[in-house]
Coordinates of N, CA and C and ligand atoms in Angstrom, one line a residue:
X1 N 0.8 -1.2 0.0 CA 0.0 0.0 0.0 C 0.9 1.2 0.0
X2 N 0.6 2.2 -0.9 CA 1.3 3.4 -0.9 C 0.8 4.3 0.2
X3 N 1.7 4.9 1.0 CA 1.3 5.7 2.1 C 0.5 6.9 1.6
X4 N -0.5 7.3 2.3 CA -1.3 8.5 2.0 C -0.4 9.7 2.3
X5 N -0.3 10.6 1.4 CA 0.5 11.8 1.6 C -0.4 12.9 2.3
X6 N 0.0 13.4 3.4 CA -0.8 14.3 4.2 C -0.2 15.7 4.2
X7 N -1.0 16.7 4.0 CA -0.6 18.1 4.2 C -1.3 18.6 5.5
X8 N -0.5 19.2 6.4 CA -1.0 19.7 7.7 C -1.0 21.2 7.7
X9 N -2.2 21.8 7.9 CA -2.3 23.3 7.9 C -2.3 23.7 9.4
X10 N -1.5 24.7 9.7 CA -1.3 25.2 11.1 C -1.3 26.7 11.1
X11 N -1.5 27.2 12.4 CA -1.4 28.7 12.6 C -0.7 28.9 13.9
X12 N -0.5 27.9 14.8 CA 0.0 28.2 16.1 C 1.1 27.3 16.6
X13 N 0.9 26.8 17.8 CA 1.9 26.1 18.5 C 2.2 24.7 17.9
X14 N 1.2 24.1 17.3 CA 1.5 22.8 16.6 C 1.6 21.6 17.5
X15 N 1.0 21.6 18.7 CA 1.1 20.3 19.4 C 0.3 19.2 18.8
X16 N -0.7 19.5 18.0 CA -1.4 18.4 17.3 C -0.5 18.0 16.1
X17 N 0.2 18.9 15.5 CA 1.1 18.5 14.4 C 2.1 17.6 15.0
X18 N 2.6 17.9 16.2 CA 3.7 17.1 16.8 C 3.1 15.7 17.1
X19 N 1.9 15.6 17.6 CA 1.2 14.3 17.8 C 1.2 13.5 16.5
X20 N 0.9 14.2 15.4 CA 0.8 13.5 14.1 C 2.2 13.0 13.7
X21 N 3.2 13.9 13.9 CA 4.6 13.5 13.5 C 5.0 12.3 14.3
X22 N 4.7 12.3 15.6 CA 5.1 11.2 16.5 C 4.4 9.9 16.1
X23 N 3.1 10.0 15.8 CA 2.3 8.8 15.7 C 2.5 8.2 14.3
X24 N 2.8 9.0 13.3 CA 2.8 8.4 11.9 C 4.1 7.7 11.7
X25 N 5.1 7.9 12.6 CA 6.3 7.2 12.6 C 7.0 7.1 11.2
X26 N 7.3 5.9 10.8 CA 8.0 5.7 9.5 C 7.1 6.0 8.3
X27 N 5.9 6.2 8.5 CA 5.0 6.7 7.5 C 4.5 5.5 6.5
X28 N 4.4 4.3 7.1 CA 4.0 3.2 6.2 C 2.5 3.4 5.8
X29 N 1.7 4.0 6.6 CA 0.3 4.1 6.3 C 0.0 5.6 5.8
X30 N 0.5 6.5 6.4 CA 0.4 7.9 6.0 C 1.6 8.7 6.4
X31 N 2.0 9.6 5.6 CA 3.2 10.4 5.9 C 2.9 11.9 5.7
X32 N 3.5 12.7 6.6 CA 3.3 14.1 6.4 C 4.3 14.7 5.4
X33 N 3.7 15.1 4.3 CA 4.5 15.5 3.1 C 4.9 17.0 3.2
X34 N 4.0 17.8 3.8 CA 4.3 19.2 4.0 C 3.4 19.8 5.1
X35 N 3.9 20.9 5.6 CA 3.2 21.7 6.6 C 3.0 23.1 6.0
X36 N 1.8 23.5 6.0 CA 1.5 24.8 5.5 C 1.0 25.7 6.6
X37 N 1.5 26.9 6.7 CA 1.1 27.8 7.8 C 0.5 29.1 7.3
X38 N -0.4 29.6 8.1 CA -1.0 30.9 7.7 C -0.2 32.0 8.3
X39 N 0.8 31.7 9.1 CA 1.7 32.8 9.6 C 3.1 32.3 9.7
X40 N 4.1 33.2 9.5 CA 5.5 32.9 9.4 C 6.1 32.6 10.8
X41 N 5.4 33.1 11.9 CA 6.0 33.0 13.2 C 5.3 31.8 14.0
X42 N 4.6 30.9 13.3 CA 3.9 29.8 14.0 C 5.0 28.9 14.5
X43 N 4.9 28.5 15.8 CA 5.9 27.6 16.4 C 5.8 26.2 15.8
X44 N 4.7 25.9 15.2 CA 4.5 24.7 14.5 C 5.5 24.5 13.4
X45 N 5.9 25.6 12.8 CA 6.9 25.5 11.7 C 8.2 24.9 12.1
X46 N 8.6 25.3 13.3 CA 9.9 24.8 13.9 C 9.8 23.2 14.1
X47 N 8.6 22.8 14.6 CA 8.4 21.4 14.8 C 8.5 20.6 13.4
X48 N 8.0 21.2 12.4 CA 8.0 20.6 11.1 C 9.5 20.5 10.6
X49 N 10.2 21.7 10.7 CA 11.6 21.7 10.3 C 12.4 20.7 11.0
X50 N 12.2 20.6 12.3 CA 13.0 19.6 13.1 C 12.7 18.2 12.6
X51 N 11.5 17.9 12.1 CA 11.2 16.6 11.6 C 11.6 16.4 10.2
X52 N 12.2 17.5 9.6 CA 12.6 17.4 8.2 C 11.4 17.4 7.2
X53 N 10.3 18.0 7.6 CA 9.2 18.1 6.7 C 9.2 19.5 6.0
X54 N 9.0 19.6 4.7 CA 9.0 20.8 4.0 C 7.9 21.7 4.5
X55 N 8.2 23.0 4.6 CA 7.1 24.0 5.1 C 6.9 25.0 4.1
X56 N 5.7 25.6 4.2 CA 5.3 26.7 3.3 C 4.5 27.7 4.1
X57 N 4.8 29.0 3.9 CA 4.0 30.0 4.6 C 3.1 30.7 3.6
X58 N 1.8 30.8 3.8 CA 1.0 31.4 2.8 C 1.1 32.9 2.9
X59 N 1.1 33.6 1.8 CA 1.1 35.0 1.8 C -0.3 35.6 1.9
X60 N -1.3 34.8 1.3 CA -2.7 35.2 1.4 C -3.5 34.0 1.6
X61 N -3.9 33.7 2.9 CA -4.6 32.4 3.1 C -6.0 32.5 2.5
X62 N -6.5 33.6 2.1 CA -7.8 33.7 1.4 C -7.8 33.4 -0.1
X63 N -6.5 33.2 -0.6 CA -6.4 32.9 -2.0 C -6.4 31.4 -2.2
X64 N -7.5 30.9 -2.9 CA -7.6 29.5 -3.0 C -6.5 28.9 -3.9
X65 N -6.1 29.6 -4.9 CA -5.1 29.1 -5.8 C -3.8 28.9 -5.0
X66 N -3.4 29.8 -4.2 CA -2.2 29.7 -3.4 C -2.3 28.5 -2.5
X67 N -3.4 28.3 -1.8 CA -3.6 27.2 -0.9 C -3.5 25.9 -1.6
X68 N -4.2 25.8 -2.8 CA -4.2 24.5 -3.5 C -2.8 24.2 -4.0
X69 N -2.1 25.2 -4.4 CA -0.7 25.0 -4.8 C 0.2 24.5 -3.6
X70 N 0.0 25.1 -2.5 CA 0.8 24.8 -1.3 C 0.5 23.3 -0.9
X71 N -0.8 22.9 -0.9 CA -1.1 21.6 -0.5 C -0.6 20.5 -1.5
X72 N -0.5 20.9 -2.7 CA 0.1 20.1 -3.8 C -0.7 18.8 -4.0
X73 N 0.0 17.7 -4.1 CA -0.7 16.5 -4.4 C -1.1 15.6 -3.2
X74 N -1.3 16.3 -2.0 CA -1.6 15.5 -0.8 C -3.0 14.9 -1.0
X75 N -3.1 13.7 -0.5 CA -4.3 12.9 -0.5 C -5.2 13.3 0.6
X76 N -4.7 13.9 1.7 CA -5.5 14.3 2.8 C -4.9 15.6 3.4
X77 N -5.8 16.5 3.7 CA -5.4 17.8 4.3 C -6.0 17.8 5.7
X78 N -5.1 18.1 6.7 CA -5.5 18.1 8.1 C -5.3 19.5 8.6
X79 N -6.4 20.0 9.1 CA -6.3 21.3 9.8 C -6.0 21.1 11.3
X80 N -4.8 21.5 11.7 CA -4.5 21.2 13.1 C -4.1 22.6 13.8
X81 N -5.2 23.2 14.3 CA -5.0 24.5 14.9 C -4.8 25.6 13.8
X82 N -5.5 25.4 12.7 CA -5.4 26.4 11.5 C -6.6 27.3 11.8
X83 N -6.2 28.6 11.9 CA -7.2 29.6 12.3 C -7.9 30.4 11.1
X84 N -7.5 30.1 9.9 CA -8.1 30.8 8.8 C -9.1 30.0 8.1
X85 N -10.1 30.7 7.5 CA -11.1 30.0 6.8 C -10.5 29.4 5.5
X86 N -10.8 28.1 5.2 CA -10.3 27.6 3.9 C -11.3 28.1 2.8
X87 N -10.8 28.7 1.8 CA -11.6 29.3 0.8 C -12.5 28.2 0.1
X88 N -13.8 28.5 -0.1 CA -14.7 27.6 -0.7 C -14.1 26.8 -1.9
X89 N -13.4 27.5 -2.8 CA -12.9 26.9 -4.0 C -11.9 25.8 -3.6
X90 N -11.1 26.0 -2.6 CA -10.2 25.0 -2.1 C -10.9 23.8 -1.5
X91 N -11.9 24.1 -0.7 CA -12.7 23.1 -0.1 C -13.3 22.2 -1.2
X92 N -13.8 22.8 -2.2 CA -14.4 22.1 -3.3 C -13.4 21.2 -4.1
X93 N -12.2 21.8 -4.2 CA -11.1 21.0 -4.9 C -10.7 19.8 -4.2
X94 N -10.8 19.8 -2.8 CA -10.3 18.7 -2.0 C -11.5 18.1 -1.3
X95 N -12.7 18.0 -1.9 CA -13.9 17.6 -1.3 C -13.7 16.3 -0.5
X96 N -14.2 16.3 0.7 CA -14.1 15.1 1.6 C -12.7 14.6 1.9
X97 N -11.7 15.5 1.6 CA -10.3 15.2 1.9 C -9.7 16.2 2.8
X98 N -10.5 17.1 3.4 CA -10.0 18.1 4.4 C -10.7 17.8 5.7
X99 N -9.9 17.6 6.8 CA -10.5 17.4 8.1 C -9.9 18.4 9.1
X100 N -10.7 18.6 10.2 CA -10.3 19.6 11.2 C -10.5 19.0 12.6
X101 N -9.6 19.4 13.5 CA -9.9 19.0 14.9 C -10.4 20.2 15.7
X102 N -11.5 20.0 16.4 CA -12.1 21.0 17.2 C -12.2 20.6 18.7
X103 N -11.9 21.6 19.6 CA -11.7 21.2 21.0 C -13.1 21.2 21.8
X104 N -14.1 20.6 21.2 CA -15.4 20.5 21.9 C -16.2 19.4 21.2
X105 N -17.4 19.1 21.7 CA -18.2 18.1 21.1 C -19.2 18.8 20.1
X106 N -18.8 18.9 18.9 CA -19.7 19.5 17.9 C -20.9 18.7 17.7
X107 N -22.1 19.3 17.3 CA -22.2 20.6 16.8 C -22.3 21.7 17.9
X108 N -22.2 21.3 19.2 CA -22.2 22.4 20.2 C -20.9 23.1 20.3
X109 N -20.9 24.3 20.6 CA -19.6 25.1 20.9 C -18.7 25.1 19.7
X110 N -19.3 25.4 18.5 CA -18.5 25.6 17.3 C -19.0 26.8 16.6
X111 N -18.5 27.0 15.4 CA -18.9 28.1 14.6 C -18.0 29.3 14.6
X112 N -18.4 30.3 13.9 CA -17.5 31.5 13.7 C -17.1 32.1 15.1
X113 N -15.8 32.3 15.3 CA -15.3 32.9 16.5 C -15.1 31.9 17.7
X114 N -15.5 30.7 17.5 CA -15.4 29.7 18.5 C -14.1 29.0 18.4
X115 N -13.0 29.5 18.9 CA -11.8 28.8 18.9 C -11.0 29.1 20.2
X116 N -10.0 28.3 20.4 CA -9.1 28.5 21.6 C -9.9 28.6 22.9
X117 N -9.5 29.5 23.7 CA -10.0 29.6 25.1 C -11.5 29.8 25.1
X118 N -12.0 30.5 24.1 CA -13.4 30.9 24.0 C -14.3 29.6 24.1
X119 N -13.9 28.6 23.4 CA -14.6 27.4 23.4 C -14.8 26.8 24.8
X120 N -13.7 26.8 25.5 CA -13.8 26.2 26.9 C -14.5 27.1 27.8
X121 N -14.4 28.4 27.7 CA -15.2 29.3 28.5 C -16.7 29.1 28.2
X122 N -17.1 28.9 27.0 CA -18.5 28.7 26.7 C -19.0 27.4 27.2
X123 N -18.2 26.3 27.2 CA -18.6 25.0 27.7 C -18.8 25.2 29.2
X124 N -17.9 25.9 29.9 CA -18.0 26.0 31.4 C -19.3 26.9 31.7
X125 N -19.5 27.9 30.9 CA -20.6 28.8 31.2 C -21.9 28.1 31.0
X126 N -21.9 27.1 30.1 CA -23.2 26.3 29.8 C -23.6 25.3 30.9
X127 N -22.6 25.0 31.7 CA -22.9 24.0 32.8 C -22.8 22.6 32.3
X128 N -22.4 22.4 31.0 CA -22.3 21.0 30.5 C -21.4 20.1 31.3
X129 N -21.7 18.9 31.5 CA -20.9 17.9 32.3 C -19.9 17.2 31.4
X130 N -20.0 17.4 30.1 CA -19.1 16.7 29.1 C -18.6 17.7 28.1
X131 N -17.3 17.6 27.8 CA -16.8 18.2 26.6 C -16.0 17.2 25.8
X132 N -15.1 17.6 25.0 CA -14.4 16.5 24.3 C -13.7 17.1 23.0
X133 N -13.3 16.2 22.2 CA -12.7 16.6 20.9 C -13.5 16.0 19.7
X134 N -13.5 16.7 18.7 CA -14.2 16.3 17.4 C -13.3 16.4 16.2
X135 N -13.2 15.4 15.4 CA -12.6 15.5 14.1 C -13.7 15.5 13.1
X136 N -13.8 16.5 12.3 CA -14.9 16.6 11.3 C -14.4 17.0 9.9
X137 N -15.2 16.7 8.9 CA -14.8 17.1 7.6 C -15.1 18.6 7.5
X138 N -14.3 19.3 6.7 CA -14.4 20.7 6.5 C -15.3 20.9 5.2
X139 N -16.4 21.6 5.4 CA -17.1 22.1 4.2 C -17.3 23.6 4.3
X140 N -18.3 24.1 3.6 CA -18.3 25.6 3.4 C -18.5 26.4 4.7
X141 N -19.1 25.8 5.7 CA -19.4 26.5 6.9 C -18.5 26.1 8.1
X142 N -18.1 27.0 8.9 CA -17.3 26.8 10.1 C -17.8 25.7 10.9
X143 N -17.0 24.7 11.2 CA -17.4 23.6 12.2 C -18.7 22.9 11.9
X144 N -19.1 22.8 10.7 CA -20.4 22.2 10.4 C -20.4 21.0 9.6
X145 N -19.2 20.6 9.1 CA -19.1 19.5 8.2 C -19.4 18.2 9.0
X146 N -19.6 17.1 8.3 CA -19.9 15.8 8.9 C -18.9 15.4 9.9
X147 N -19.3 14.8 11.0 CA -18.4 14.4 12.1 C -17.7 13.1 11.7
X148 N -16.4 13.0 11.8 CA -15.7 11.8 11.5 C -15.5 11.0 12.8
X149 N -15.1 11.6 13.9 CA -14.9 10.9 15.1 C -14.9 11.9 16.3
X150 N -15.4 11.4 17.5 CA -15.4 12.2 18.7 C -14.9 11.4 19.9
X151 N -14.5 12.2 20.9 CA -14.0 11.5 22.1 C -14.4 12.5 23.2
X152 N -15.2 12.0 24.2 CA -15.6 12.9 25.3 C -14.6 13.0 26.4
X153 N -14.6 14.1 27.1 CA -13.9 14.2 28.4 C -14.8 14.8 29.4
X154 N -14.7 14.4 30.7 CA -15.6 15.0 31.7 C -15.2 16.5 32.0
X155 N -16.2 17.3 32.3 CA -16.0 18.6 32.8 C -16.1 18.6 34.3
X156 N -15.1 19.0 35.0 CA -15.1 18.9 36.5 C -15.6 20.2 37.1
X157 N -16.1 20.1 38.3 CA -16.8 21.2 38.9 C -15.8 22.3 39.1
X158 N -14.5 22.0 39.4 CA -13.5 23.1 39.7 C -12.7 23.4 38.4
X159 N -13.2 23.0 37.2 CA -12.4 23.3 36.0 C -12.3 24.8 35.7
X160 N -11.2 25.3 35.2 CA -11.0 26.6 34.6 C -10.9 26.4 33.1
X161 N -11.0 27.4 32.3 CA -10.8 27.2 30.9 C -9.5 26.5 30.6
X162 N -8.5 26.9 31.3 CA -7.2 26.3 31.1 C -7.1 24.8 31.5
X163 N -7.7 24.4 32.6 CA -7.6 23.0 33.0 C -8.4 22.2 32.0
X164 N -9.6 22.7 31.6 CA -10.4 22.0 30.7 C -9.7 21.8 29.3
X165 N -9.1 22.9 28.9 CA -8.4 22.9 27.6 C -7.3 21.9 27.6
X166 N -6.6 21.8 28.7 CA -5.5 20.8 28.8 C -6.0 19.4 28.7
X167 N -7.1 19.1 29.4 CA -7.7 17.7 29.4 C -8.1 17.4 28.0
X168 N -8.8 18.4 27.3 CA -9.3 18.1 25.9 C -8.1 17.9 25.0
X169 N -7.0 18.8 25.2 CA -5.9 18.7 24.3 C -5.2 17.3 24.3
X170 N -5.2 16.8 25.5 CA -4.6 15.4 25.6 C -5.3 14.4 24.8
X171 N -6.6 14.5 24.8 CA -7.4 13.6 24.0 C -7.3 13.9 22.5
X172 N -7.2 15.2 22.1 CA -7.0 15.6 20.7 C -5.7 14.9 20.2
X173 N -4.7 14.9 21.0 CA -3.4 14.3 20.5 C -3.5 12.9 20.2
X174 N -4.5 12.2 20.8 CA -4.7 10.8 20.5 C -5.7 10.6 19.4
X175 N -6.8 11.4 19.4 CA -7.9 11.2 18.5 C -7.5 11.6 17.0
X176 N -6.7 12.7 16.9 CA -6.4 13.1 15.5 C -5.5 12.1 14.8
X177 N -4.4 11.7 15.4 CA -3.6 10.7 14.7 C -4.4 9.4 14.4
X178 N -5.2 9.0 15.4 CA -6.0 7.7 15.2 C -6.9 7.9 14.0
X179 N -7.6 9.1 13.9 CA -8.5 9.3 12.8 C -7.7 9.4 11.5
X180 N -6.6 10.0 11.4 CA -5.8 10.1 10.2 C -5.4 8.7 9.7
X181 N -4.9 7.9 10.7 CA -4.4 6.6 10.3 C -5.6 5.7 9.8
X182 N -6.8 5.8 10.5 CA -7.9 5.0 10.1 C -8.4 5.4 8.7
X183 N -8.4 6.7 8.5 CA -8.9 7.2 7.2 C -7.9 6.8 6.1
X184 N -6.6 6.9 6.4 CA -5.6 6.4 5.4 C -5.7 5.0 5.1
X185 N -6.0 4.1 6.1 CA -6.1 2.7 5.9 C -7.3 2.4 5.0
X186 N -8.3 3.3 5.1 CA -9.5 3.1 4.2 C -9.3 3.7 2.8
X187 N -8.1 4.3 2.6 CA -7.8 4.9 1.3 C -8.4 6.2 1.1
X188 N -8.8 6.9 2.2 CA -9.4 8.2 2.2 C -10.7 8.2 1.2
X189 N -11.7 7.5 1.7 CA -12.9 7.4 0.9 C -13.5 8.7 0.3
X190 N -14.1 8.6 -0.8 CA -14.6 9.8 -1.5 C -15.9 10.4 -1.0
X191 N -16.4 9.8 0.1 CA -17.6 10.3 0.8 C -17.3 10.2 2.3
X192 N -18.1 11.0 3.0 CA -17.8 11.0 4.5 C -18.0 9.7 5.2
X193 N -17.1 9.3 6.1 CA -17.3 8.1 6.9 C -17.3 8.6 8.4
X194 N -17.9 7.7 9.2 CA -17.9 7.9 10.6 C -17.1 6.8 11.3
X195 N -16.1 7.3 12.1 CA -15.3 6.3 12.8 C -15.9 6.2 14.2
X196 N -16.2 5.0 14.7 CA -16.7 4.9 16.0 C -15.6 4.4 17.0
X197 N -15.8 4.7 18.2 CA -14.8 4.3 19.2 C -15.1 2.9 19.6
X198 N -14.0 2.1 19.7 CA -14.2 0.7 20.1 C -14.3 0.7 21.7
X199 N -15.2 0.0 22.2 CA -15.3 0.0 23.7 C -16.0 1.2 24.2
X200 N -15.7 1.5 25.5 CA -16.3 2.7 26.1 C -15.7 3.9 25.6
X201 N -16.5 4.9 25.4 CA -16.0 6.2 24.9 C -15.6 7.1 26.1
X202 N -15.7 6.6 27.3 CA -15.4 7.5 28.5 C -14.0 7.3 28.9
X203 N -13.4 8.4 29.3 CA -12.0 8.3 29.9 C -12.2 7.8 31.3
X204 N -11.4 6.7 31.6 CA -11.5 6.1 32.9 C -10.3 6.6 33.7
X205 N -10.6 7.2 34.8 CA -9.5 7.7 35.7 C -8.7 8.7 34.9
X206 N -7.4 8.6 34.9 CA -6.5 9.5 34.2 C -6.0 8.9 32.9
X207 N -6.5 7.7 32.6 CA -6.0 7.0 31.4 C -6.8 7.5 30.1
X208 N -6.0 7.9 29.1 CA -6.7 8.3 27.9 C -6.2 7.4 26.8
X209 N -7.1 6.7 26.2 CA -6.8 5.9 25.0 C -7.9 6.0 24.0
X210 N -7.5 5.8 22.7 CA -8.5 5.9 21.7 C -8.2 4.7 20.7
X211 N -9.2 4.0 20.5 CA -9.2 2.8 19.6 C -10.4 2.9 18.7
X212 N -10.1 3.3 17.4 CA -11.2 3.5 16.5 C -11.6 2.3 15.8
X213 N -12.9 2.1 15.6 CA -13.4 0.9 14.9 C -13.5 1.2 13.4
X214 N -13.8 0.1 12.7 CA -14.0 0.3 11.2 C -15.0 1.4 10.9
X215 N -14.8 2.0 9.8 CA -15.7 3.2 9.5 C -17.0 2.7 8.9
X216 N -18.0 3.5 9.1 CA -19.3 3.3 8.5 C -19.7 4.5 7.7
X217 N -20.4 4.2 6.6 CA -20.8 5.4 5.8 C -21.6 6.3 6.6
X218 N -21.3 7.6 6.5 CA -21.9 8.6 7.3 C -23.4 8.7 7.1
X219 N -23.9 8.6 5.8 CA -25.3 8.8 5.6 C -26.1 7.5 5.8
X220 N -25.6 6.4 5.4 CA -26.4 5.2 5.4 C -26.2 4.3 6.7
X221 N -25.0 4.6 7.3 CA -24.7 3.7 8.5 C -24.1 2.4 8.1
X222 N -24.1 2.1 6.8 CA -23.5 0.9 6.3 C -22.0 0.9 6.2
X223 N -21.4 -0.2 5.9 CA -20.0 -0.3 5.8 C -19.4 0.6 4.7
X224 N -18.3 1.2 4.9 CA -17.7 2.0 3.8 C -17.1 1.1 2.8
X225 N -17.3 1.5 1.5 CA -16.7 0.6 0.5 C -15.5 1.4 -0.1
X226 N -15.1 2.5 0.5 CA -14.0 3.2 0.0 C -14.3 3.9 -1.3
Ligands
GRF1 C1 -6.4 22.8 19.4 O1 -7.1 22.9 20.5 C2 -7.3 22.5 18.2 O2 -8.4 21.8 18.6 C3 -7.7 23.9 17.8 O3 -6.6 24.7 18.0 C4 -5.8 24.1 19.0 C5 -4.4 23.9 18.3 O4 -3.4 23.6 19.1 N1 -8.3 23.8 16.5 P1 -2.0 23.2 18.5 O5 -1.5 24.3 17.6 O6 -2.1 21.9 17.8 O7 -1.1 23.1 19.7

């Protein structure tokens, strides 16, 4: 099997990028072919350079042609802390091949302006007992594409936005690589799939583990045929 070539889009610290770099290892299933940043000072770029992955900094993230060129021939595009909107023409070009990680259980606590600390503040203000991480397909609307995989984490009574963010981030670092590997093993199907978590979806104690089951077609619930 030829490894799926992955482009990772970043804007910030790049801890999710690091989790991908660490998890994909020798790249037998998927390999990170390039890292594309919306800003030149993103710490994520340093992580990519250290790993020997080619980097590209966009001059105009709103320009679909530049983005498409930067992504090149990647079979999968992963938004990992990418804070710019992907232009609709680029979304259309990579239909069902662009995924994003969001630090809450979508469709709640998503949408325009819902990123970073604001997400966790909103979760705490709502009184919800659960938050989590979501990997979803990117379509024309912010945080509204079909959900690929989710993993819940408890919200504790004494949580602050920072403590909740840290707990969710730990799960993100497992869920995103697991989703990328599962999708790559399926050959990045041309229609949305749903990955379900094997066993309990609840974090027990301090142990965080993610084991994703075979994908099912998002619309029919039947097995994906790739
Ligand atoms: C993560 O919480 C991710 O869910 C969100 O932005 C944050 C990025 O963190 N989209 P990092 O740059 O991967 O450290």
